[in-house]
Amino acid sequence: MSENNRKAHLNVFLRATGHHAGAWRHADSKPELELDIEYLAQLAQLAERGKLDSVFLADGYAGGGSKLEPFTLLSALASVTKHIGLIATVGTVYNEPFHVARQFASLDHISGGRAGWNIVTGAGSAAHNFGLDEHPEHAQRYETGEEFVEVVKQLWDSWEDDALIYDKKNGRLTEQGKVHEINFNGHTYSVKGPLNIPRPPQGYPVLVQAGSSEAGKELAAKTAEVIFTAQQTFEAGREFYTDVKSRLAKYGRTADELVILPGLAPIVADTEAEARDIEAELHAYVDTKRALRNLSERFTVDLSDYDLDDPVPLDKAKPSEEFNGIRSRQEAVLDPARRDESFTIRQLLYRNNGGHGHITFTGSVLQTADFIEKWIRNYAADGFNILPQLVPTGLEAFIDKVIPELQNRGLFRTEYEGATLRESLGLKRPANVRHLQRQ
Ligand SMILES: Cc1cc2nc3c(=O)[nH]c(=O)nc-3n(C[C@H](O)[C@H](O)[C@H](O)COP(=O)(O)O)c2cc1C
């Protein structure tokens, strides 16, 4: 597709109050409605009004947060929306493939083919909530994760698309030989099957990944259809894009079979000055000491010993190989400082406050559209994972002001392409492996 008629794909990373660390204290945000389905439904309908590809819910299994479980929430949102994709994070550690296959097949049937699975191996340790002493280490997580995804796909394929025949006269609900045991025996999993729900409308819900480490990129090139990533500069974004796309051919895949969506945390207003005012308000709500502690953890250096306007002490940071947490996120957070020696701890802190590792952008409607256009036209992204720093007003501004500008520039859809998330993303419906084997 020539760069002139490339269209962006846009997902919104939904958080009820916004992604800025100070957002919940802002007058516009409604932290008290975090569990309120009517409010969350309005946010999903707002995203659909903007013709966005999808809404995405992050998730983890360690306590302390207060939010609804993704499948429960997305099933409810499926009944109050028609077109928008519904992407849930489900970890491959602390879950069973049979359950996950069934939950996503159910969401895909309920939504008429709009489900997506953000496959994470989970960096945050929840071992203590599952009777385990420690979280599996990075390489192990990816190995088991790959097998997990394979079992889930085989379970989705355990029903052929035309297995159900409802032959009331002869009393045959399913066609003989079209529902299969999978008898999977792998290194970690052994699963007999079949699944107890027919094949999802999309064949497979859209497979999303969010790993950016070497192992993460390789697994994505092999199996992902969408990849979420955190890139803090245009250069880093384009390097990542070129790198991951170049790995597809060896798996017999083409560039348009993987949609790369870096995170973008915007603050948009009619003028840049207004947007900067909102940004300053949000930073004022942040407990700087606490934010510095969070950043120090990611940075592996206690930054409270430095002045906020000192340059980032890069030479003190632990090499990422020694980091068992989110390696790629650590890299992303440090990238601006690596590319600009004068980058201060305050600048790093403000970026982290606004985008927790994703690139932040504060500006007018036209400046925001320019930013997006540059990355799309120069193959640094196929679209963005939008992290509105302030919700609902920041999301409203993006939907009501930036989207029309992108549409005017021919950079974004004006109507949904079809009924399913795959059609919105331009992804093929995968054939059932059993049909392929018979051919
Ligand atoms: C946009 C985005 C969303 C993510 N959402 C989650 C999440 O919901 N739960 C989670 O445990 N990890 C989440 N992650 C972290 C990734 O799953 C992964 O652990 C991380 O990117 C590190 O992978 P890597 O070590 O391969 O780089 C997310 C990452 C990104 C970029």
Coordinates of N, CA, C and O and ligand atoms in Angstrom, one line a residue, residues 13 56 58-59 89 118 120 122-123 138 142 210-213 216 228-230 326-329 358 385, ligand 1:
F13 N -6.4 2.7 24.9 CA -6.0 1.9 26.1 C -6.9 2.5 27.2 O -6.6 3.6 27.7
F56 N -9.0 -1.3 24.6 CA -8.1 -2.3 25.1 C -8.1 -2.2 26.7 O -8.0 -1.1 27.2
A58 N -6.0 -3.4 30.0 CA -4.8 -4.1 30.5 C -5.2 -4.9 31.7 O -6.4 -4.7 32.3
D59 N -4.4 -5.8 32.2 CA -4.8 -6.6 33.4 C -3.6 -7.2 34.0 O -2.5 -7.4 33.4
T89 N -6.4 -8.2 28.0 CA -5.1 -8.8 28.3 C -5.4 -10.0 29.2 O -6.2 -10.0 30.1
N118 N -4.8 -9.8 24.1 CA -3.4 -9.3 24.3 C -2.7 -10.3 25.2 O -2.9 -10.5 26.4
V120 N 0.1 -11.7 27.2 CA 1.2 -11.3 28.0 C 1.8 -12.4 28.8 O 1.1 -13.3 29.3
G122 N 3.4 -11.5 31.3 CA 3.2 -10.9 32.6 C 4.6 -10.7 33.3 O 5.3 -11.6 33.7
A123 N 4.9 -9.4 33.5 CA 6.2 -9.1 34.2 C 5.9 -9.0 35.6 O 6.7 -9.5 36.4
H138 N 12.2 -14.8 32.6 CA 11.8 -14.2 31.3 C 11.8 -15.3 30.2 O 10.7 -15.5 29.5
Y142 N 8.4 -17.0 28.0 CA 8.1 -17.0 26.6 C 8.0 -18.4 26.0 O 7.1 -18.6 25.2
A210 N 2.5 -7.8 23.4 CA 3.1 -6.5 23.9 C 4.5 -6.6 24.3 O 5.0 -5.8 25.1
G211 N 5.2 -7.6 23.9 CA 6.6 -7.8 24.3 C 7.5 -7.1 23.3 O 7.3 -7.2 22.1
S212 N 8.5 -6.4 23.7 CA 9.4 -5.7 22.8 C 10.9 -6.2 23.0 O 11.8 -5.7 22.4
S213 N 11.1 -7.1 23.9 CA 12.4 -7.7 24.1 C 12.8 -8.6 22.9 O 11.9 -8.8 22.0
G216 N 10.4 -11.2 22.8 CA 9.1 -10.7 22.5 C 8.9 -10.4 21.1 O 7.9 -10.8 20.5
F228 N 1.6 -4.2 20.4 CA 1.7 -3.0 21.2 C 3.1 -2.8 21.6 O 3.8 -3.8 22.0
T229 N 3.6 -1.6 21.6 CA 5.0 -1.4 22.0 C 5.1 0.0 22.6 O 4.3 0.9 22.4
A230 N 6.2 0.2 23.4 CA 6.4 1.6 24.0 C 7.7 2.1 23.3 O 8.8 1.5 23.5
I326 N 10.2 -5.6 33.2 CA 9.9 -5.3 31.8 C 11.1 -4.7 31.2 O 11.3 -3.5 31.3
R327 N 12.0 -5.5 30.6 CA 13.3 -5.1 30.0 C 13.0 -4.0 29.0 O 13.6 -2.9 29.0
S328 N 12.1 -4.3 28.1 CA 11.9 -3.4 27.0 C 11.4 -2.0 27.5 O 11.7 -1.0 26.9
R329 N 10.6 -2.1 28.6 CA 10.1 -0.8 29.1 C 11.2 0.0 29.7 O 11.2 1.2 29.6
H358 N 5.4 5.1 27.7 CA 5.0 5.4 26.3 C 5.3 6.9 26.0 O 5.3 7.7 26.9
N385 N -1.6 3.1 19.8 CA -2.4 2.7 21.0 C -2.5 3.9 21.8 O -1.5 4.4 22.5
Ligands
LIG1 C1 0.7 -1.4 25.5 C2 1.1 -2.4 26.5 C3 0.2 -3.0 27.3 C4 0.6 -4.0 28.2 N1 -0.3 -4.5 29.0 C5 0.0 -5.4 29.9 C6 -0.9 -6.0 30.8 O1 -2.1 -5.7 30.7 N2 -0.5 -6.9 31.7 C7 0.8 -7.3 31.8 O2 1.1 -8.1 32.7 N3 1.8 -6.8 31.0 C8 1.4 -5.8 30.1 N4 2.3 -5.3 29.3 C9 3.7 -5.7 29.4 C10 4.0 -6.8 28.4 O3 3.2 -7.8 28.5 C11 5.4 -7.3 28.5 O4 5.6 -7.9 29.8 C12 6.4 -6.3 28.4 O5 6.1 -5.5 27.3 C13 7.7 -6.9 28.4 O6 7.9 -7.7 27.5 P1 9.4 -7.9 27.0 O7 10.2 -8.4 28.2 O8 9.3 -9.0 25.9 O9 9.8 -6.7 26.5 C14 2.0 -4.3 28.3 C15 2.9 -3.8 27.5 C16 2.5 -2.8 26.6 C17 3.5 -2.2 25.7

